[in-house]
Amino acid sequence: MIIVLNFGSQFAHLIARRVRELGRYSQIVPFGMSASEIKKLNPRGIILSGGPGSVYEKDAQLPDPEIFKLGIPVLGICWGQQVMGHLLGGKVEPGKVREYGKEIIQVVDASGIFEGLDEKEQVWFSHGDAVTKLPPGFHVTASTPNCKNAAMADEKRKFYCIQFHTEVGHTLKGMHILENFVNKICRSEKDWSMKDLKPALIAEMRAATANGKGVLMAVSGGVDSMVTAVIMHKANPDNLYLVYVDNGLMRNGETEEINKLFQKMGFKHFEIIDAKADFLDKLKGVNDPEEKRRIIGHTFIEVFEKKALSLKKKSDIQFLAQGTIYPDRIESAQPSKAASKIKSHHNVTLPEKMHLKIIEPLKELYKDEVRELGEELGIPKERVWRHPFPGPGLAIRILGEVTEDRLRVLREADEIFITELKKEGQYDKIWQAFAALLPVKAVGVMGDSRTYENIISLRAVTSKDAMTADWAKIPYDTLERISTKIINNVRGANRVLYDISQKPPATIEYE
Ligand code: XMP
């Protein structure tokens, strides 16, 4: 096992993920974990992640210095290198030039973690400060014109430091460097695969809910909540209470389909709450995206809480399971030095007043890992590979007011789009595809009459984890067929656009 000390970089989780991709279990722990606690975990290696700030700030995030006496190999990445430079007797100063983006390093010592690297390699930097004096025992292993000590090592103690980021794609040999560390330096054995994760997570969840108390969970029909539900069901089949809230913002036929599937999967306690009227009523006249999210979030909590209280009367419920996955957590992060608020979304808004202990078995996983796990758990393939669908449903794909009629227009257009993509073998090549309804109308002509109707925007993106996304290059003739079909069949739509924006700067959803 390799542990990653998290100093607050958005990339800390990416490091852990990359290590897992190399077949080693990796656990992220808070940067301040004491050396004795770390020792108890018995890691084969320690990675210090990047992080914001400067080592000389009063409240700088520094690790327990004793970790450097444990005899465990350490890899310091970016902030991690500065921390090691600072704590092990070197010097860190503000760099003359901030380096941000791609750079070419000159590898001066192609051994250790750099074994197999060429003399010049492309890497990705993001730093202001730099190590200006090496700590005793270290020597330089790579440089750039602006950063003499771009990497340093003390082979005797198995300490390796790099000022750039191995974990991002722009560092072309990043995986190779990490592999050298976990393989050659830490000599860790392969101990991780999805096959191992399944029993490990089930056992972990069984232990977490071993007091025999009930576990409540809201399911949406999406892969994250479904995988969570199956895990919780396998861990604790009798005490799992599943609730599906029909908020009236679902796509055509979705609720019926989910009902059938959940019955078939044999969940003991599964209930559908019809709250359509409640949601739509509260959304009347609301145009602002964040206001919509707030209303939907609150209404959901109200409905769910009411159900929770009534269930609680009958059975002793103490836990609330949620299908939160890793990207949900970064994008919902409160504004801080490390992560700025992007959208107030996802599944992490349930209030403390519910007095339930939150359980999130998938919180370290990316979507593709969740899907792999879903297949391991025997969930039908077409469910596992279904495109993600956001919690606030069609409301965030209807720009402007959500009304029954606008929902109908969007549902019909979306159904045509998705059905055609499936028919043409495009669906599985795409991360997410959907129709959105714009808040403006346009003039058209149908037969001999002038029309003034809605504009449908089609969005289809390719992505690995929704953090970045590219628009899908759907063939023109497919787009043409879809457009014609929508305009001919959906009453109230006279124009179809195809969205060609990337994320960032656009997001995948419209609101
Ligand atoms: P964005 O629009 O932020 O979306 O690029 C990234 C991924 O997250 C999904 N998404 C949501 N999922 N509740 C959810 O459960 C939400 O409020 C929400 N907003 C966006 C989106 O569909 C995409 O897969």
Coordinates of C-alpha atoms and ligand atoms in Angstrom, one line a residue:
M1 CA 0.0 0.0 0.0
I2 CA 1.1 3.5 -0.8
I3 CA -0.2 6.4 1.2
V4 CA -0.7 9.9 -0.2
L5 CA -0.5 12.8 2.3
N6 CA -3.1 15.3 1.1
F7 CA -1.9 18.9 1.3
G8 CA -5.0 20.2 -0.4
S9 CA -4.1 20.0 -4.1
Q10 CA -6.8 19.1 -6.5
F11 CA -4.4 16.6 -7.8
A12 CA -3.9 14.6 -4.6
H13 CA -6.7 12.3 -5.6
L14 CA -5.3 12.0 -9.1
I15 CA -2.0 10.7 -7.6
A16 CA -3.9 8.0 -5.6
R17 CA -5.8 7.1 -8.6
R18 CA -2.7 6.8 -10.8
V19 CA -1.1 4.6 -8.1
R20 CA -4.2 2.3 -8.2
E21 CA -4.0 2.2 -12.0
L22 CA -0.5 0.7 -11.4
G23 CA -2.2 -2.0 -9.4
R24 CA -1.2 -0.8 -5.9
Y25 CA -3.7 0.1 -3.2
S26 CA -3.3 3.7 -2.3
Q27 CA -5.0 5.6 0.5
I28 CA -5.2 9.3 0.9
V29 CA -4.7 10.6 4.4
P30 CA -4.7 14.1 5.9
F31 CA -1.3 15.8 5.7
G32 CA -1.1 16.1 9.5
M33 CA -1.4 12.4 10.3
S34 CA 1.2 11.5 12.9
A35 CA 4.2 9.4 12.0
S36 CA 3.1 6.7 14.5
E37 CA -0.4 6.5 12.9
I38 CA 1.3 6.3 9.5
K39 CA 3.5 3.5 10.7
K40 CA 0.5 1.5 11.8
L41 CA -0.9 1.6 8.3
N42 CA 2.4 -0.1 7.2
P43 CA 2.8 1.6 3.8
R44 CA 5.5 0.7 1.4
G45 CA 5.8 4.3 0.3
I46 CA 4.6 7.8 1.1
I47 CA 3.8 10.4 -1.5
L48 CA 3.5 14.1 -0.4
S49 CA 1.0 15.8 -2.7
G50 CA 1.0 19.3 -4.0
G51 CA -0.7 22.1 -2.1
P52 CA -1.3 25.8 -1.9
G53 CA 0.7 28.4 0.0
S54 CA 4.3 28.8 1.0
V55 CA 6.3 26.8 3.5
Y56 CA 7.2 30.0 5.4
E57 CA 3.6 31.1 6.0
K58 CA 2.5 31.0 9.6
D59 CA -0.2 28.4 9.0
A60 CA 1.8 26.4 6.4
Q61 CA 0.5 22.9 6.1
L62 CA 3.5 20.8 7.1
P63 CA 3.6 17.0 7.9
D64 CA 4.9 15.4 11.1
P65 CA 8.7 15.7 10.6
E66 CA 9.1 12.3 12.2
I67 CA 7.7 10.6 9.0
F68 CA 11.2 11.1 7.5
K69 CA 12.6 8.9 10.2
L70 CA 10.4 5.9 9.5
G71 CA 12.7 4.4 6.9
I72 CA 9.9 4.4 4.3
P73 CA 10.6 5.8 0.8
V74 CA 9.1 9.2 0.2
L75 CA 8.2 11.0 -3.0
G76 CA 7.5 14.7 -2.7
I77 CA 5.5 16.2 -5.5
C78 CA 5.6 20.0 -6.0
W79 CA 4.6 21.4 -2.6
G80 CA 5.9 18.0 -1.4
Q81 CA 9.4 18.8 -2.7
Q82 CA 9.2 22.2 -1.0
V83 CA 8.1 20.7 2.3
M84 CA 11.0 18.3 2.2
G85 CA 13.4 21.0 1.2
H86 CA 12.3 23.1 4.1
L87 CA 12.0 20.4 6.8
L88 CA 15.2 18.4 5.9
G89 CA 17.5 21.4 6.1
G90 CA 17.5 23.1 2.7
K91 CA 16.0 26.4 1.7
V92 CA 12.8 27.4 -0.1
E93 CA 12.3 30.9 -1.7
P94 CA 9.9 32.6 -4.0
G95 CA 11.0 31.8 -7.5
K96 CA 12.1 34.6 -9.8
V97 CA 9.7 33.4 -12.4
R98 CA 6.6 31.5 -11.7
E99 CA 6.4 28.4 -13.8
Y100 CA 2.9 27.3 -14.9
G101 CA 2.3 24.9 -17.7
K102 CA 4.3 22.7 -19.9
E103 CA 8.2 22.8 -19.6
I104 CA 11.1 20.7 -20.8
I105 CA 13.3 19.4 -18.0
Q106 CA 16.9 18.4 -18.5
V107 CA 17.3 15.1 -16.7
V108 CA 20.8 15.1 -15.1
D109 CA 20.5 11.8 -13.2
A110 CA 18.5 9.2 -15.0
S111 CA 18.4 6.7 -12.1
G112 CA 16.0 6.1 -9.3
I113 CA 12.5 7.4 -10.2
F114 CA 14.0 8.8 -13.5
E115 CA 15.3 5.5 -14.7
G116 CA 14.5 5.0 -18.4
L117 CA 13.9 8.8 -19.0
D118 CA 15.5 10.7 -21.8
E119 CA 17.8 13.6 -21.3
K120 CA 14.9 16.0 -22.1
E121 CA 11.4 15.3 -21.0
Q122 CA 8.1 17.3 -21.1
V123 CA 6.6 17.9 -17.7
W124 CA 3.9 20.1 -16.2
F125 CA 4.7 22.7 -13.6
S126 CA 2.6 24.9 -11.3
H127 CA 4.6 26.7 -8.7
G128 CA 5.9 30.0 -7.4
D129 CA 8.3 29.0 -4.7
A130 CA 11.3 26.7 -5.3
V131 CA 14.0 24.9 -3.4
T132 CA 17.1 27.1 -3.7
K133 CA 19.4 25.2 -1.4
L134 CA 19.4 21.5 -1.3
P135 CA 19.0 19.7 2.1
P136 CA 22.1 17.7 3.2
G137 CA 22.3 14.3 1.4
F138 CA 20.4 15.5 -1.7
H139 CA 21.6 16.1 -5.2
V140 CA 19.9 17.6 -8.3
T141 CA 18.3 15.1 -10.7
A142 CA 16.6 17.5 -13.1
S143 CA 16.7 21.2 -14.0
T144 CA 15.0 23.8 -16.2
P145 CA 16.5 27.2 -17.0
N146 CA 14.2 28.8 -14.4
C147 CA 14.3 26.1 -11.8
K148 CA 17.7 24.7 -11.2
N149 CA 16.4 22.2 -8.6
A150 CA 13.5 20.9 -10.6
A151 CA 14.0 17.5 -9.0
M152 CA 16.3 16.2 -6.3
A153 CA 17.0 12.9 -4.6
D154 CA 18.7 11.3 -1.6
E155 CA 19.0 7.7 -2.7
K156 CA 20.4 6.6 0.6
R157 CA 17.2 7.5 2.4
K158 CA 15.1 6.8 -0.7
F159 CA 13.8 10.3 -0.8
Y160 CA 12.8 11.6 -4.2
C161 CA 11.4 15.0 -5.0
I162 CA 10.0 16.7 -8.1
Q163 CA 8.8 20.2 -8.5
F164 CA 6.5 19.2 -11.3
H165 CA 3.4 17.0 -11.3
T166 CA 3.7 13.4 -12.4
E167 CA 0.0 12.7 -12.1
V168 CA -1.2 15.0 -14.9
G169 CA -1.3 13.9 -18.5
H170 CA 0.9 16.8 -19.7
T171 CA 3.9 15.1 -17.9
L172 CA 4.3 12.6 -20.7
K173 CA 6.3 10.1 -18.7
G174 CA 4.4 10.8 -15.4
M175 CA 3.2 7.2 -15.1
H176 CA 6.6 5.8 -15.8
I177 CA 8.1 8.0 -13.0
L178 CA 5.4 6.9 -10.6
E179 CA 5.8 3.3 -11.6
N180 CA 9.6 3.5 -10.9
F181 CA 8.7 4.9 -7.5
V182 CA 6.1 2.2 -6.4
N183 CA 7.9 -0.6 -8.2
K184 CA 11.6 -0.1 -8.0
I185 CA 12.0 2.2 -5.0
C186 CA 9.2 1.0 -2.7
R187 CA 9.3 -2.6 -4.0
S188 CA 5.5 -2.8 -3.5
E189 CA 3.7 -5.8 -4.7
K190 CA 0.6 -5.6 -6.9
D191 CA -2.3 -5.6 -4.4
W192 CA -5.1 -3.8 -6.1
S193 CA -7.8 -4.5 -8.6
M194 CA -11.5 -4.0 -8.9
K195 CA -11.9 -7.7 -8.0
D196 CA -10.3 -6.9 -4.7
L197 CA -12.2 -3.7 -4.2
K198 CA -15.6 -5.4 -4.3
P199 CA -15.2 -7.7 -1.3
A200 CA -13.1 -5.0 0.5
L201 CA -15.8 -2.4 0.2
I202 CA -18.6 -4.8 1.2
A203 CA -16.6 -5.9 4.3
E204 CA -15.9 -2.3 5.1
M205 CA -19.6 -1.3 4.8
R206 CA -20.6 -4.4 6.8
A207 CA -18.3 -3.4 9.6
A208 CA -19.4 0.2 9.4
T209 CA -23.1 -0.8 9.9
A210 CA -22.5 -3.8 12.2
N211 CA -24.7 -2.5 15.0
G212 CA -27.7 -3.8 13.1
K213 CA -29.2 -0.3 12.7
G214 CA -30.9 0.7 9.5
V215 CA -29.3 2.3 6.5
L216 CA -31.4 4.8 4.5
M217 CA -30.6 5.7 1.0
A218 CA -32.0 7.8 -1.8
V219 CA -31.5 6.2 -5.2
S220 CA -31.9 8.0 -8.5
G221 CA -31.5 5.2 -11.0
G222 CA -28.0 6.5 -11.9
V223 CA -25.0 4.3 -11.7
D224 CA -23.4 5.9 -8.6
S225 CA -26.4 5.4 -6.4
M226 CA -27.1 2.0 -7.8
V227 CA -23.6 0.7 -7.2
T228 CA -23.8 2.1 -3.7
A229 CA -27.1 0.5 -3.1
V230 CA -25.9 -2.9 -4.3
I231 CA -22.8 -2.7 -2.0
M232 CA -24.9 -1.7 1.0
H233 CA -27.4 -4.4 0.2
K234 CA -24.7 -7.0 0.0
A235 CA -23.3 -5.7 3.3
N236 CA -26.5 -5.5 5.1
P237 CA -29.5 -6.9 3.1
D238 CA -32.2 -6.7 5.7
N239 CA -31.6 -3.2 7.0
L240 CA -31.3 -1.3 3.8
Y241 CA -34.2 1.2 3.0
L242 CA -34.2 2.6 -0.5
V243 CA -36.2 5.6 -1.4
Y244 CA -36.7 7.0 -4.9
V245 CA -38.1 10.5 -5.2
D246 CA -39.9 11.1 -8.4
N247 CA -39.4 14.9 -8.8
G248 CA -41.1 15.2 -12.1
L249 CA -37.8 16.2 -13.7
M250 CA -37.0 12.8 -15.1
R251 CA -36.8 11.7 -18.7
N252 CA -39.6 9.8 -20.5
G253 CA -40.3 6.4 -18.9
E254 CA -37.5 6.6 -16.5
T255 CA -39.3 6.1 -13.2
E256 CA -41.2 3.1 -14.5
E257 CA -38.0 1.6 -15.8
I258 CA -36.2 2.1 -12.5
N259 CA -39.1 0.6 -10.6
K260 CA -38.9 -2.6 -12.7
L261 CA -35.2 -2.9 -12.3
F262 CA -35.1 -2.4 -8.5
Q263 CA -37.9 -5.0 -8.1
K264 CA -35.9 -7.4 -10.1
M265 CA -32.7 -6.8 -8.2
G266 CA -34.4 -8.0 -5.0
F267 CA -34.1 -5.1 -2.7
K268 CA -36.2 -5.8 0.3
H269 CA -37.3 -2.2 1.1
F270 CA -37.7 0.0 -1.9
E271 CA -40.2 2.7 -2.2
I272 CA -41.1 5.3 -4.9
I273 CA -42.4 8.7 -3.6
D274 CA -44.4 10.7 -6.1
A275 CA -43.5 14.3 -5.4
K276 CA -43.9 15.6 -9.0
A277 CA -46.5 18.2 -8.1
D278 CA -44.5 19.5 -5.1
F279 CA -41.4 20.2 -7.1
L280 CA -43.0 21.7 -10.1
D281 CA -45.1 23.9 -8.0
K282 CA -42.1 25.3 -6.2
L283 CA -40.2 25.8 -9.4
K284 CA -43.0 28.0 -10.9
G285 CA -41.6 31.4 -12.1
V286 CA -38.0 30.5 -11.1
N287 CA -35.4 31.3 -13.7
D288 CA -32.1 31.6 -11.9
P289 CA -30.0 28.4 -12.1
E290 CA -28.7 28.4 -8.5
E291 CA -32.1 29.2 -7.2
K292 CA -33.5 26.2 -9.1
R293 CA -30.8 24.0 -7.6
R294 CA -31.5 25.4 -4.2
I295 CA -35.3 24.7 -4.5
I296 CA -34.8 21.2 -5.9
G297 CA -32.2 20.4 -3.2
H298 CA -34.4 21.7 -0.4
T299 CA -37.6 20.1 -1.7
F300 CA -35.7 16.9 -2.0
I301 CA -34.5 17.1 1.5
E302 CA -38.0 17.9 2.8
V303 CA -39.6 15.0 1.0
F304 CA -36.8 12.6 1.9
E305 CA -36.7 13.8 5.5
K306 CA -40.4 13.2 5.9
K307 CA -40.0 9.7 4.6
A308 CA -36.9 9.2 6.8
L309 CA -38.9 10.2 9.9
S310 CA -41.8 7.9 9.1
L311 CA -39.4 5.0 8.4
K312 CA -37.5 5.8 11.6
K313 CA -40.7 5.2 13.6
K314 CA -40.9 1.7 12.3
S315 CA -37.2 0.8 12.2
D316 CA -34.1 2.1 13.9
I317 CA -32.3 4.0 11.1
Q318 CA -28.9 5.5 11.9
F319 CA -27.1 5.7 8.6
L320 CA -27.5 7.6 5.4
A321 CA -25.7 6.1 2.4
Q322 CA -24.9 8.3 -0.5
G323 CA -23.5 7.7 -4.0
T324 CA -21.0 10.5 -3.8
I325 CA -18.0 9.9 -6.1
Y326 CA -14.8 11.8 -6.1
P327 CA -15.5 14.4 -8.8
D328 CA -18.7 15.4 -6.9
R329 CA -16.5 16.3 -3.9
I330 CA -14.1 18.6 -5.7
E331 CA -16.7 20.4 -7.7
S332 CA -18.9 21.0 -4.6
A333 CA -15.9 22.0 -2.5
Q334 CA -16.5 25.2 -0.6
P335 CA -14.3 28.2 -1.6
S336 CA -11.0 27.8 0.0
K337 CA -7.4 28.4 -0.8
A338 CA -7.2 25.1 -2.6
A339 CA -10.5 24.8 -4.5
S340 CA -12.8 27.4 -5.7
K341 CA -16.6 26.9 -5.8
I342 CA -17.7 25.9 -9.3
K343 CA -21.4 25.0 -8.9
S344 CA -23.3 24.2 -5.8
H345 CA -24.3 20.7 -6.9
H346 CA -24.2 17.1 -6.3
N347 CA -25.2 14.8 -3.5
V348 CA -23.5 16.3 -0.5
T349 CA -26.0 18.8 0.8
L350 CA -28.1 16.8 3.2
P351 CA -28.3 18.8 6.5
E352 CA -26.9 17.7 9.8
K353 CA -30.3 18.0 11.4
M354 CA -31.1 14.5 10.1
H355 CA -28.8 13.1 12.7
L356 CA -27.8 10.3 10.5
K357 CA -24.2 9.2 10.0
I358 CA -23.3 9.6 6.3
I359 CA -21.7 6.7 4.5
E360 CA -20.1 7.2 1.1
P361 CA -18.5 4.0 -0.1
L362 CA -17.6 5.4 -3.5
K363 CA -16.2 8.7 -2.4
E364 CA -12.6 8.0 -3.6
L365 CA -13.6 6.6 -7.0
Y366 CA -13.9 8.1 -10.4
K367 CA -16.8 7.3 -12.6
D368 CA -15.0 4.8 -14.7
E369 CA -13.9 2.9 -11.6
V370 CA -17.5 3.0 -10.3
R371 CA -18.6 1.5 -13.6
E372 CA -16.0 -1.2 -13.5
L373 CA -17.1 -2.0 -9.9
G374 CA -20.8 -2.0 -11.1
E375 CA -19.9 -4.7 -13.6
E376 CA -18.1 -6.7 -10.9
L377 CA -21.3 -6.5 -8.8
G378 CA -23.4 -7.9 -11.7
I379 CA -25.4 -4.8 -12.5
P380 CA -26.8 -4.9 -16.0
K381 CA -24.3 -3.6 -18.5
E382 CA -26.7 -1.1 -20.1
R383 CA -27.3 0.5 -16.7
V384 CA -23.6 0.6 -15.8
W385 CA -22.7 2.3 -19.0
R386 CA -25.6 4.7 -19.1
H387 CA -24.7 8.3 -19.4
P388 CA -24.6 10.3 -16.2
F389 CA -27.8 12.2 -15.3
P390 CA -27.6 15.1 -12.8
G391 CA -29.6 15.1 -9.5
P392 CA -31.6 18.2 -10.4
G393 CA -32.6 16.4 -13.6
L394 CA -34.1 18.2 -16.6
A395 CA -34.5 21.4 -14.6
I396 CA -30.8 22.3 -15.2
R397 CA -31.2 21.6 -18.9
I398 CA -34.2 23.9 -19.2
L399 CA -32.7 27.4 -19.2
G400 CA -35.4 29.7 -17.8
E401 CA -38.6 28.6 -16.2
V402 CA -39.5 24.9 -15.8
T403 CA -43.0 24.3 -16.9
E404 CA -44.9 21.1 -17.8
D405 CA -44.9 22.1 -21.5
R406 CA -41.2 23.0 -21.6
L407 CA -40.5 19.7 -19.9
R408 CA -42.5 17.9 -22.6
V409 CA -40.6 19.6 -25.4
L410 CA -37.3 18.7 -23.9
R411 CA -38.3 15.1 -23.0
E412 CA -39.4 14.4 -26.5
A413 CA -36.3 15.9 -28.1
D414 CA -34.0 14.2 -25.7
E415 CA -35.6 10.8 -26.3
I416 CA -35.2 11.2 -30.1
F417 CA -31.6 12.2 -29.7
I418 CA -30.6 9.3 -27.4
T419 CA -32.6 6.7 -29.4
E420 CA -30.9 7.8 -32.6
L421 CA -27.5 7.8 -31.0
K422 CA -28.1 4.2 -29.8
K423 CA -29.4 3.1 -33.2
E424 CA -26.3 4.5 -35.0
G425 CA -23.9 2.9 -32.6
Q426 CA -22.7 6.4 -31.3
Y427 CA -24.1 6.2 -27.7
D428 CA -21.3 4.1 -26.2
K429 CA -18.6 6.3 -27.7
I430 CA -20.0 9.3 -25.9
W431 CA -19.6 10.2 -22.2
Q432 CA -22.8 12.1 -22.0
A433 CA -25.4 13.2 -24.5
F434 CA -28.6 15.2 -23.9
A435 CA -30.8 17.9 -25.2
A436 CA -31.2 21.3 -23.5
L437 CA -33.9 23.9 -24.0
L438 CA -32.7 27.5 -24.6
P439 CA -34.5 30.4 -23.0
V440 CA -35.2 32.1 -26.3
K441 CA -37.5 31.4 -29.2
A442 CA -36.7 31.8 -32.9
V443 CA -38.7 32.3 -36.0
G444 CA -39.2 29.5 -38.5
V445 CA -41.4 28.5 -41.3
M446 CA -43.5 25.3 -41.4
G447 CA -45.6 24.6 -44.4
D448 CA -46.7 28.1 -45.3
S449 CA -46.9 29.4 -41.7
R450 CA -44.5 31.4 -39.7
T451 CA -43.5 29.8 -36.4
Y452 CA -42.1 31.2 -33.3
E453 CA -40.8 28.3 -31.3
N454 CA -38.2 26.8 -28.9
I455 CA -34.6 26.2 -29.8
I456 CA -33.2 22.8 -28.8
S457 CA -29.5 22.6 -28.2
L458 CA -27.9 19.1 -28.4
R459 CA -24.9 18.4 -26.3
A460 CA -22.7 15.3 -26.6
V461 CA -19.3 15.1 -25.0
T462 CA -16.4 12.7 -24.7
S463 CA -14.6 12.6 -21.4
K464 CA -12.8 10.3 -19.0
D465 CA -14.0 11.6 -15.7
A466 CA -16.2 14.8 -16.4
M467 CA -13.4 17.0 -15.1
T468 CA -12.6 18.0 -18.7
A469 CA -14.7 17.2 -21.8
D470 CA -14.6 17.6 -25.5
W471 CA -17.5 17.9 -27.8
A472 CA -18.2 14.6 -29.6
K473 CA -17.5 14.5 -33.3
I474 CA -20.8 13.0 -34.3
P475 CA -21.1 12.5 -38.1
Y476 CA -22.9 15.3 -39.9
D477 CA -25.5 12.9 -41.4
T478 CA -26.4 11.5 -38.0
L479 CA -26.8 15.1 -36.7
E480 CA -28.9 15.9 -39.7
R481 CA -31.2 13.0 -39.2
I482 CA -31.7 13.8 -35.5
S483 CA -32.4 17.5 -36.3
T484 CA -35.0 16.6 -38.9
K485 CA -36.6 14.1 -36.6
I486 CA -36.8 16.5 -33.7
I487 CA -38.2 19.4 -35.8
N488 CA -40.7 17.1 -37.5
N489 CA -41.9 15.4 -34.4
V490 CA -41.6 17.7 -31.4
R491 CA -44.4 20.2 -31.2
G492 CA -43.0 23.5 -30.0
A493 CA -39.4 23.2 -31.4
N494 CA -38.4 24.7 -34.7
R495 CA -34.6 24.8 -34.5
V496 CA -31.8 22.4 -33.4
L497 CA -28.3 23.5 -32.5
Y498 CA -25.2 21.3 -31.8
D499 CA -23.0 22.6 -29.0
I500 CA -19.3 22.6 -29.8
S501 CA -17.9 23.9 -26.6
Q502 CA -15.2 22.3 -24.5
K503 CA -15.0 21.9 -20.8
P504 CA -13.4 24.1 -19.5
P505 CA -14.3 26.8 -20.1
A506 CA -17.9 25.6 -20.6
T507 CA -19.4 22.9 -18.3
I508 CA -21.1 19.8 -19.4
E509 CA -24.5 20.8 -18.1
Y510 CA -26.1 24.1 -19.0
E511 CA -26.8 25.4 -15.5
Ligands
XMP1 P1 -20.6 19.9 -15.2 O1 -21.9 20.5 -15.8 O2 -20.2 20.6 -13.9 O3 -20.9 18.4 -14.9 O4 -19.5 19.9 -16.2 C1 -20.0 17.4 -14.6 C2 -20.7 16.1 -14.4 O5 -21.5 16.2 -13.2 C3 -22.9 16.0 -13.6 N1 -23.7 17.0 -12.8 C4 -24.4 16.8 -11.7 N2 -24.7 15.6 -11.1 N3 -26.0 16.8 -9.6 C5 -25.5 15.6 -10.0 O6 -25.8 14.5 -9.5 C6 -25.8 17.9 -10.1 O7 -26.3 19.0 -9.7 C7 -25.0 17.9 -11.3 N4 -24.5 18.9 -12.1 C8 -23.7 18.4 -13.0 C9 -23.0 16.3 -15.0 O8 -24.1 15.7 -15.6 C10 -21.6 15.8 -15.5 O9 -21.7 14.4 -15.7

